Amino acid sequence: MRLSQTHILLDRLLLLLLVFSGGGLLFVYNRNPLSVFLLVLALFIVIFMGKKIKKSIFNSSFFALSFMSLLVITNYLIVPSHQKFLQYGFVLLNVTSCVVILTHLRNNRTYNYFLKSIRLILQVVLYHSLINFFAYFLVKNSLTPLVSETHTVSTFYYLFYFEPVKHAFNFLGLELIRNQGWFWEPGVLQVYLNILLYLEGFIFKRKKITLFLIVIAIFSTYSTTGILIMLILLFFMFKSTFRRNPIMAILLISLILPIYFIAKTNVERKVEGEKSSSFQKRYLDLIQPTAIAFKHPLTGVGLDREHFQKYRSEFLMDDDFGSFIEESTGYERQAETTEKGSSNSITYLMAAMGFPISVFLIYCLFRQKLFTLKKGIFMTIVLISILSEPLLFRPFFLILIISGMMSFFNKFIK
């Protein structure tokens, strides 16, 4: 099927919104209207700009939508606490959007077309992030606050975004601001930069200068998680080079080692020093939702985030459980509880929906069919990222689960 410019434009708009739905400030400040628009746009493309849906694709899409909706509604009905249905309605809205988008991609587009389109969008994210980082020195005296119920950021005419108080850091005596690009925090930006690094390094294998720019951009986020993922990707990317060309290996190591030690210093500061609150929050988000899941192993406490925040603010772990975790990890827990949501998507999923459903959804996540080339490397990016950011129920990551679920149903439906 030869695509017109209109088809291509609408596809890229759809995928652009899909990317920004996974942590973009655009969705932070306009979540409800843009989430509805994402679904409407996807439906419009499928109905008016696609081919007749194949029976096998329709069946797997229908059963995935029905089964996922059944899981969400069942959770709403059986959790032992009052839940706001609007919270569940929003999850169902995102599930429907993901199913419709996947139906379009599988029925009307090729795998390579999808990867090229995502790559183009992430390249735009890359170039904006680099400009955003260096623009701070020019615009820092002209920033205005942008406030929502959950988030506050400083912006320069909606082009560049910074959080000077929260994200300032010192690099070789120079005061810098961690780069968050178009996203709510640097830890989210690094996810997409590392996905682009995966695409450029393992799938398309094009310009080396692009790889260099991605490394610079990831370093500008000053994200420990981002730098760790980047080092893993670079190791596998240049593993064969190390064998063929020892001199090149030495040069690469000499470039990577400073980055490693900076990341190591960053980790130590977060664990023991002035930035320890960030580490302690993630540490608590690892163990407290797990303890909640053990208390409600079959149903969890529900997908209502407001209820979850209230519940965990009053929840105290058993002394034996807390002591076991501290002895196992070697890290002392300084906080007993928090009123905030969980930054760990996996432990939140277990606390919200219980172990049986969580295990199945994580299984579907690893069965995803959108990024299958060097799949293990891609899933390493996703797994490490969702362990440190609350991203799993946002459409860009939820679509991976739905993709795996559709693949699962494909085995039984023709």
CSV table of C-alpha atoms in Angstrom, one decimal:
chain,number,residue,atom,x,y,z
A,1,MET,CA,0.0,0.0,0.0
A,2,ARG,CA,1.5,3.3,-1.1
A,3,LEU,CA,1.1,5.9,1.7
A,4,SER,CA,0.1,9.5,1.0
A,5,GLN,CA,1.7,12.4,2.9
A,6,THR,CA,-1.5,12.6,4.9
A,7,HIS,CA,-1.2,9.0,6.0
A,8,ILE,CA,2.4,9.6,7.0
A,9,LEU,CA,1.6,12.8,8.8
A,10,LEU,CA,-1.2,11.3,10.8
A,11,ASP,CA,0.9,8.2,11.7
A,12,ARG,CA,3.7,10.4,13.0
A,13,LEU,CA,1.3,12.6,15.0
A,14,LEU,CA,-0.2,9.4,16.5
A,15,LEU,CA,3.2,8.0,17.5
A,16,LEU,CA,4.4,11.4,18.7
A,17,LEU,CA,1.4,11.5,21.1
A,18,LEU,CA,2.1,7.9,22.1
A,19,VAL,CA,5.7,8.8,23.1
A,20,PHE,CA,4.6,11.9,25.0
A,21,SER,CA,1.9,9.9,26.8
A,22,GLY,CA,4.7,8.1,28.5
A,23,GLY,CA,5.9,10.9,30.7
A,24,GLY,CA,5.8,14.0,28.6
A,25,LEU,CA,4.9,17.4,30.1
A,26,LEU,CA,2.3,17.8,27.3
A,27,PHE,CA,0.3,15.1,29.0
A,28,VAL,CA,1.1,16.2,32.5
A,29,TYR,CA,-0.6,19.5,32.0
A,30,ASN,CA,-3.3,18.3,29.5
A,31,ARG,CA,-3.8,14.7,30.4
A,32,ASN,CA,-7.5,14.2,30.0
A,33,PRO,CA,-8.1,16.1,26.7
A,34,LEU,CA,-5.0,14.6,25.0
A,35,SER,CA,-5.8,11.1,26.2
A,36,VAL,CA,-9.2,11.3,24.6
A,37,PHE,CA,-7.7,12.9,21.5
A,38,LEU,CA,-5.2,10.0,21.2
A,39,LEU,CA,-8.0,7.5,21.2
A,40,VAL,CA,-10.1,9.6,18.7
A,41,LEU,CA,-7.2,10.0,16.4
A,42,ALA,CA,-6.4,6.3,16.5
A,43,LEU,CA,-10.0,5.4,15.8
A,44,PHE,CA,-10.2,7.9,12.9
A,45,ILE,CA,-7.0,6.4,11.3
A,46,VAL,CA,-8.3,2.8,11.6
A,47,ILE,CA,-11.8,3.5,10.3
A,48,PHE,CA,-11.1,6.0,7.5
A,49,MET,CA,-7.4,5.5,6.5
A,50,GLY,CA,-6.8,1.8,6.8
A,51,LYS,CA,-7.5,-1.4,5.0
A,52,LYS,CA,-10.3,-3.8,6.1
A,53,ILE,CA,-9.1,-5.4,9.3
A,54,LYS,CA,-8.0,-9.0,9.0
A,55,LYS,CA,-10.0,-11.5,10.9
A,56,SER,CA,-7.1,-12.8,12.9
A,57,ILE,CA,-6.0,-9.3,13.9
A,58,PHE,CA,-9.6,-8.3,14.8
A,59,ASN,CA,-10.0,-11.4,17.0
A,60,SER,CA,-6.8,-11.0,18.9
A,61,SER,CA,-7.5,-7.3,19.4
A,62,PHE,CA,-11.0,-7.9,20.6
A,63,PHE,CA,-10.0,-10.6,23.0
A,64,ALA,CA,-7.1,-8.5,24.4
A,65,LEU,CA,-9.4,-5.6,24.9
A,66,SER,CA,-12.0,-7.7,26.5
A,67,PHE,CA,-9.7,-9.6,28.8
A,68,MET,CA,-7.7,-6.6,29.9
A,69,SER,CA,-11.0,-4.7,30.6
A,70,LEU,CA,-12.2,-7.7,32.6
A,71,LEU,CA,-9.0,-7.7,34.7
A,72,VAL,CA,-9.4,-4.0,35.4
A,73,ILE,CA,-13.2,-4.1,36.2
A,74,THR,CA,-12.7,-7.3,38.3
A,75,ASN,CA,-10.0,-5.5,40.3
A,76,TYR,CA,-12.4,-2.6,40.9
A,77,LEU,CA,-15.2,-4.9,42.1
A,78,ILE,CA,-13.2,-7.2,44.4
A,79,VAL,CA,-10.6,-5.0,46.1
A,80,PRO,CA,-11.4,-4.6,49.8
A,81,SER,CA,-11.7,-0.8,49.8
A,82,HIS,CA,-13.6,2.0,48.1
A,83,GLN,CA,-12.2,3.0,44.7
A,84,LYS,CA,-13.0,5.9,42.4
A,85,PHE,CA,-14.3,4.5,39.2
A,86,LEU,CA,-12.9,7.5,37.2
A,87,GLN,CA,-9.4,6.3,38.0
A,88,TYR,CA,-10.4,2.9,36.5
A,89,GLY,CA,-12.1,4.6,33.6
A,90,PHE,CA,-8.9,6.3,32.7
A,91,VAL,CA,-7.0,3.0,32.7
A,92,LEU,CA,-9.7,1.6,30.4
A,93,LEU,CA,-9.3,4.6,28.1
A,94,ASN,CA,-5.6,4.0,27.8
A,95,VAL,CA,-6.1,0.3,27.3
A,96,THR,CA,-8.6,1.0,24.4
A,97,SER,CA,-6.2,3.5,22.8
A,98,CYS,CA,-3.3,0.9,22.9
A,99,VAL,CA,-5.5,-1.8,21.3
A,100,VAL,CA,-6.7,0.5,18.5
A,101,ILE,CA,-3.2,1.7,17.8
A,102,LEU,CA,-1.8,-1.8,17.7
A,103,THR,CA,-4.7,-2.9,15.4
A,104,HIS,CA,-3.7,-0.1,13.0
A,105,LEU,CA,0.0,-0.9,13.1
A,106,ARG,CA,-0.5,-4.7,12.6
A,107,ASN,CA,-3.1,-4.3,9.9
A,108,ASN,CA,-1.9,-1.3,7.9
A,109,ARG,CA,1.8,-0.8,8.5
A,110,THR,CA,5.0,-2.8,8.4
A,111,TYR,CA,7.3,-3.5,11.3
A,112,ASN,CA,10.2,-1.5,9.7
A,113,TYR,CA,7.9,1.5,9.0
A,114,PHE,CA,7.0,1.6,12.7
A,115,LEU,CA,10.6,1.5,13.9
A,116,LYS,CA,11.6,4.2,11.4
A,117,SER,CA,8.8,6.4,12.6
A,118,ILE,CA,9.6,6.0,16.2
A,119,ARG,CA,13.3,6.6,15.4
A,120,LEU,CA,12.4,9.9,13.7
A,121,ILE,CA,10.4,11.1,16.7
A,122,LEU,CA,13.1,10.1,19.2
A,123,GLN,CA,15.7,12.0,17.0
A,124,VAL,CA,13.5,15.1,17.4
A,125,VAL,CA,13.5,14.5,21.2
A,126,LEU,CA,17.3,14.1,21.1
A,127,TYR,CA,18.0,17.4,19.3
A,128,HIS,CA,15.5,19.3,21.4
A,129,SER,CA,17.0,17.9,24.6
A,130,LEU,CA,20.5,19.1,23.6
A,131,ILE,CA,19.3,22.6,22.8
A,132,ASN,CA,17.3,22.6,26.0
A,133,PHE,CA,20.3,21.8,28.1
A,134,PHE,CA,22.6,24.5,26.7
A,135,ALA,CA,19.7,27.0,26.3
A,136,TYR,CA,19.5,27.3,30.1
A,137,PHE,CA,22.5,29.6,30.3
A,138,LEU,CA,20.8,32.0,27.9
A,139,VAL,CA,17.2,31.9,29.2
A,140,LYS,CA,17.6,31.3,33.0
A,141,ASN,CA,16.6,34.8,33.9
A,142,SER,CA,13.5,34.7,31.7
A,143,LEU,CA,11.8,31.6,33.0
A,144,THR,CA,8.2,31.6,34.2
A,145,PRO,CA,6.5,28.9,36.5
A,146,LEU,CA,4.1,26.4,35.0
A,147,VAL,CA,2.0,24.9,37.7
A,148,SER,CA,-0.5,22.0,37.9
A,149,GLU,CA,-1.9,20.0,40.8
A,150,THR,CA,0.9,17.5,40.7
A,151,HIS,CA,3.8,19.3,39.0
A,152,THR,CA,5.6,22.6,38.8
A,153,VAL,CA,8.3,23.5,36.2
A,154,SER,CA,9.9,26.6,34.9
A,155,THR,CA,9.6,27.3,31.2
A,156,PHE,CA,10.8,29.6,28.6
A,157,TYR,CA,7.8,30.3,26.3
A,158,TYR,CA,6.9,26.6,26.4
A,159,LEU,CA,10.0,25.8,24.4
A,160,PHE,CA,12.4,24.8,27.2
A,161,TYR,CA,11.7,23.3,30.6
A,162,PHE,CA,13.8,23.3,33.8
A,163,GLU,CA,13.5,22.7,37.5
A,164,PRO,CA,16.5,24.8,38.8
A,165,VAL,CA,15.9,24.1,42.5
A,166,LYS,CA,15.3,20.4,42.3
A,167,HIS,CA,17.7,19.5,39.4
A,168,ALA,CA,20.8,21.7,40.0
A,169,PHE,CA,24.1,19.8,40.1
A,170,ASN,CA,27.8,20.7,40.2
A,171,PHE,CA,30.1,19.4,37.5
A,172,LEU,CA,33.8,20.3,37.8
A,173,GLY,CA,32.9,23.5,39.6
A,174,LEU,CA,30.2,24.5,37.0
A,175,GLU,CA,26.6,24.8,38.2
A,176,LEU,CA,24.4,22.9,35.7
A,177,ILE,CA,20.7,21.9,35.5
A,178,ARG,CA,19.8,18.3,34.8
A,179,ASN,CA,18.2,18.0,31.4
A,180,GLN,CA,14.6,16.9,31.3
A,181,GLY,CA,13.8,18.0,27.8
A,182,TRP,CA,10.0,17.7,27.1
A,183,PHE,CA,9.5,15.3,30.0
A,184,TRP,CA,8.5,15.6,33.7
A,185,GLU,CA,12.0,14.7,34.9
A,186,PRO,CA,15.4,13.7,33.7
A,187,GLY,CA,14.9,10.1,34.6
A,188,VAL,CA,12.1,9.9,32.0
A,189,LEU,CA,14.0,11.6,29.2
A,190,GLN,CA,16.9,9.1,29.6
A,191,VAL,CA,14.5,6.3,28.9
A,192,TYR,CA,13.7,7.6,25.4
A,193,LEU,CA,17.3,8.6,24.7
A,194,ASN,CA,18.4,5.0,25.6
A,195,ILE,CA,15.7,3.6,23.3
A,196,LEU,CA,17.1,5.8,20.5
A,197,LEU,CA,20.6,4.5,21.4
A,198,TYR,CA,19.2,1.0,21.0
A,199,LEU,CA,17.7,1.8,17.6
A,200,GLU,CA,20.8,3.6,16.3
A,201,GLY,CA,23.2,1.1,17.6
A,202,PHE,CA,21.5,-2.2,17.0
A,203,ILE,CA,18.8,-1.7,14.4
A,204,PHE,CA,19.8,1.0,11.9
A,205,LYS,CA,23.5,1.2,12.6
A,206,ARG,CA,23.9,4.6,10.9
A,207,LYS,CA,25.8,7.7,11.8
A,208,LYS,CA,28.4,7.5,14.6
A,209,ILE,CA,27.9,11.2,15.3
A,210,THR,CA,24.3,10.5,16.3
A,211,LEU,CA,25.6,7.9,18.8
A,212,PHE,CA,27.9,10.5,20.2
A,213,LEU,CA,25.1,13.1,20.6
A,214,ILE,CA,22.9,10.6,22.3
A,215,VAL,CA,25.7,9.8,24.8
A,216,ILE,CA,26.1,13.6,25.5
A,217,ALA,CA,22.3,14.0,25.9
A,218,ILE,CA,22.1,11.0,28.3
A,219,PHE,CA,25.0,12.4,30.4
A,220,SER,CA,23.2,15.8,30.5
A,221,THR,CA,20.3,14.1,32.4
A,222,TYR,CA,22.8,13.2,35.2
A,223,SER,CA,20.5,10.2,35.7
A,224,THR,CA,22.3,7.3,37.4
A,225,THR,CA,19.8,4.8,35.9
A,226,GLY,CA,20.2,6.4,32.5
A,227,ILE,CA,24.0,6.2,32.6
A,228,LEU,CA,23.9,2.6,33.8
A,229,ILE,CA,21.6,1.6,30.9
A,230,MET,CA,23.8,3.5,28.5
A,231,LEU,CA,26.9,1.7,29.6
A,232,ILE,CA,25.2,-1.7,29.2
A,233,LEU,CA,24.1,-0.7,25.7
A,234,LEU,CA,27.6,0.6,24.7
A,235,PHE,CA,29.2,-2.6,26.0
A,236,PHE,CA,27.1,-4.9,23.8
A,237,MET,CA,27.3,-2.4,20.9
A,238,PHE,CA,31.1,-2.5,20.8
A,239,LYS,CA,31.7,-6.0,22.2
A,240,SER,CA,32.9,-7.3,18.8
A,241,THR,CA,35.1,-4.2,18.3
A,242,PHE,CA,36.9,-5.0,21.5
A,243,ARG,CA,37.9,-8.4,20.1
A,244,ARG,CA,38.9,-7.1,16.6
A,245,ASN,CA,40.6,-3.9,17.6
A,246,PRO,CA,42.3,-3.8,21.1
A,247,ILE,CA,43.5,-0.2,20.5
A,248,MET,CA,39.9,1.0,19.8
A,249,ALA,CA,38.8,-0.9,22.9
A,250,ILE,CA,41.4,1.0,25.0
A,251,LEU,CA,40.2,4.3,23.5
A,252,LEU,CA,36.6,3.5,24.2
A,253,ILE,CA,37.3,2.5,27.8
A,254,SER,CA,39.3,5.7,28.4
A,255,LEU,CA,36.2,7.6,27.3
A,256,ILE,CA,33.7,5.5,29.3
A,257,LEU,CA,35.7,5.3,32.6
A,258,PRO,CA,35.2,8.9,33.5
A,259,ILE,CA,31.5,8.5,32.8
A,260,TYR,CA,31.5,5.5,35.1
A,261,PHE,CA,33.2,7.2,37.9
A,262,ILE,CA,30.9,10.2,37.7
A,263,ALA,CA,27.9,7.8,37.8
A,264,LYS,CA,29.5,6.0,40.7
A,265,THR,CA,30.0,9.3,42.6
A,266,ASN,CA,26.4,10.2,41.8
A,267,VAL,CA,25.2,6.8,43.3
A,268,GLU,CA,27.2,7.3,46.4
A,269,ARG,CA,25.9,10.9,46.9
A,270,LYS,CA,22.3,9.6,46.5
A,271,VAL,CA,22.8,6.7,48.9
A,272,GLU,CA,24.8,8.4,51.6
A,273,GLY,CA,25.2,12.1,50.9
A,274,GLU,CA,23.2,15.2,50.2
A,275,LYS,CA,21.0,13.5,47.5
A,276,SER,CA,20.1,10.6,49.7
A,277,SER,CA,16.4,11.5,49.8
A,278,SER,CA,16.1,10.4,46.1
A,279,PHE,CA,17.6,7.0,46.9
A,280,GLN,CA,15.6,6.6,50.1
A,281,LYS,CA,12.4,7.3,48.2
A,282,ARG,CA,13.2,4.6,45.6
A,283,TYR,CA,14.3,2.2,48.3
A,284,LEU,CA,11.0,2.7,50.1
A,285,ASP,CA,9.1,2.3,46.8
A,286,LEU,CA,10.9,-1.0,46.3
A,287,ILE,CA,10.0,-2.6,49.7
A,288,GLN,CA,6.9,-0.9,51.0
A,289,PRO,CA,4.6,-1.7,48.0
A,290,THR,CA,6.0,-5.2,48.1
A,291,ALA,CA,5.0,-5.5,51.8
A,292,ILE,CA,1.5,-4.2,50.8
A,293,ALA,CA,1.3,-6.9,48.1
A,294,PHE,CA,2.2,-9.6,50.6
A,295,LYS,CA,-0.7,-8.4,52.8
A,296,HIS,CA,-3.1,-8.4,49.8
A,297,PRO,CA,-1.6,-11.1,47.5
A,298,LEU,CA,-4.6,-12.0,45.4
A,299,THR,CA,-6.4,-8.7,44.8
A,300,GLY,CA,-4.0,-5.9,45.8
A,301,VAL,CA,-5.4,-2.6,47.1
A,302,GLY,CA,-6.7,-1.3,43.8
A,303,LEU,CA,-5.7,0.9,40.9
A,304,ASP,CA,-7.0,4.1,42.4
A,305,ARG,CA,-3.7,6.1,42.9
A,306,GLU,CA,-5.2,8.5,45.4
A,307,HIS,CA,-6.4,5.6,47.5
A,308,PHE,CA,-3.0,3.9,47.2
A,309,GLN,CA,-1.2,7.1,48.4
A,310,LYS,CA,-3.5,7.4,51.4
A,311,TYR,CA,-3.2,3.6,52.2
A,312,ARG,CA,0.6,3.6,52.1
A,313,SER,CA,0.8,6.8,54.2
A,314,GLU,CA,-0.9,4.8,57.0
A,315,PHE,CA,0.8,1.4,56.3
A,316,LEU,CA,3.7,0.3,58.4
A,317,MET,CA,5.7,-2.8,57.5
A,318,ASP,CA,6.2,-5.6,59.9
A,319,ASP,CA,9.5,-5.3,61.7
A,320,ASP,CA,10.6,-8.8,60.6
A,321,PHE,CA,10.0,-7.9,56.9
A,322,GLY,CA,11.8,-4.6,57.1
A,323,SER,CA,14.7,-6.1,59.0
A,324,PHE,CA,15.0,-8.9,56.4
A,325,ILE,CA,15.2,-6.4,53.5
A,326,GLU,CA,17.7,-4.2,55.2
A,327,GLU,CA,20.0,-7.2,56.1
A,328,SER,CA,19.7,-8.6,52.6
A,329,THR,CA,20.5,-5.3,50.8
A,330,GLY,CA,22.9,-3.8,53.4
A,331,TYR,CA,21.1,-0.5,53.3
A,332,GLU,CA,19.3,1.1,56.2
A,333,ARG,CA,15.7,2.4,55.6
A,334,GLN,CA,15.4,5.9,56.9
A,335,ALA,CA,11.7,6.5,55.9
A,336,GLU,CA,8.9,4.4,57.2
A,337,THR,CA,6.2,5.6,54.9
A,338,THR,CA,5.2,8.3,52.4
A,339,GLU,CA,2.1,10.0,51.0
A,340,LYS,CA,3.4,10.0,47.5
A,341,GLY,CA,2.8,7.4,44.7
A,342,SER,CA,5.4,4.8,43.9
A,343,SER,CA,8.3,5.4,41.5
A,344,ASN,CA,8.6,1.6,41.0
A,345,SER,CA,6.1,0.5,38.4
A,346,ILE,CA,6.6,-3.2,39.2
A,347,THR,CA,6.1,-3.1,42.9
A,348,TYR,CA,3.2,-0.7,42.4
A,349,LEU,CA,1.6,-3.2,40.0
A,350,MET,CA,1.9,-6.0,42.6
A,351,ALA,CA,0.5,-3.8,45.4
A,352,ALA,CA,-2.4,-2.5,43.1
A,353,MET,CA,-3.5,-5.8,41.4
A,354,GLY,CA,-2.0,-8.6,43.5
A,355,PHE,CA,0.5,-11.3,42.4
A,356,PRO,CA,-1.5,-13.5,39.9
A,357,ILE,CA,-2.5,-10.6,37.6
A,358,SER,CA,0.9,-8.9,38.0
A,359,VAL,CA,2.8,-12.0,37.0
A,360,PHE,CA,0.6,-12.4,33.9
A,361,LEU,CA,0.9,-8.8,32.8
A,362,ILE,CA,4.7,-8.8,33.3
A,363,TYR,CA,4.7,-12.0,31.2
A,364,CYS,CA,2.8,-10.2,28.5
A,365,LEU,CA,5.3,-7.3,28.7
A,366,PHE,CA,8.2,-9.6,27.9
A,367,ARG,CA,6.2,-11.1,25.0
A,368,GLN,CA,5.8,-7.7,23.3
A,369,LYS,CA,6.1,-7.7,19.5
A,370,LEU,CA,6.8,-4.0,18.8
A,371,PHE,CA,10.6,-4.2,19.4
A,372,THR,CA,11.7,-7.7,18.6
A,373,LEU,CA,15.2,-7.2,17.1
A,374,LYS,CA,17.7,-7.6,19.9
A,375,LYS,CA,14.7,-8.0,22.1
A,376,GLY,CA,16.7,-8.8,25.2
A,377,ILE,CA,18.6,-5.6,25.0
A,378,PHE,CA,15.5,-3.5,24.5
A,379,MET,CA,13.7,-5.2,27.4
A,380,THR,CA,16.7,-4.5,29.6
A,381,ILE,CA,16.1,-0.8,29.0
A,382,VAL,CA,12.4,-1.1,29.8
A,383,LEU,CA,12.8,-3.3,32.9
A,384,ILE,CA,15.5,-1.1,34.5
A,385,SER,CA,13.5,2.0,33.7
A,386,ILE,CA,10.1,0.9,35.0
A,387,LEU,CA,11.8,-0.2,38.2
A,388,SER,CA,12.8,3.4,38.8
A,389,GLU,CA,9.9,5.4,37.2
A,390,PRO,CA,6.1,5.2,37.4
A,391,LEU,CA,5.6,4.5,33.7
A,392,LEU,CA,4.0,1.1,33.2
A,393,PHE,CA,0.4,2.2,33.0
A,394,ARG,CA,1.1,5.0,30.6
A,395,PRO,CA,0.2,4.3,27.0
A,396,PHE,CA,3.7,4.1,25.5
A,397,PHE,CA,4.6,1.3,28.0
A,398,LEU,CA,1.1,-0.2,28.4
A,399,ILE,CA,1.0,-0.8,24.7
A,400,LEU,CA,3.9,-3.2,25.2
A,401,ILE,CA,1.8,-5.2,27.6
A,402,ILE,CA,-1.2,-5.2,25.2
A,403,SER,CA,1.1,-6.3,22.3
A,404,GLY,CA,2.3,-9.3,24.3
A,405,MET,CA,-1.3,-10.1,25.3
A,406,MET,CA,-2.4,-10.0,21.7
A,407,SER,CA,0.5,-12.3,20.8
A,408,PHE,CA,-0.6,-14.6,23.6
A,409,PHE,CA,-4.2,-14.8,22.2
A,410,ASN,CA,-2.9,-15.3,18.7
A,411,LYS,CA,-1.9,-18.9,19.7
A,412,PHE,CA,-5.6,-19.7,20.4
A,413,ILE,CA,-7.5,-17.6,17.9
A,414,LYS,CA,-7.5,-17.7,14.1
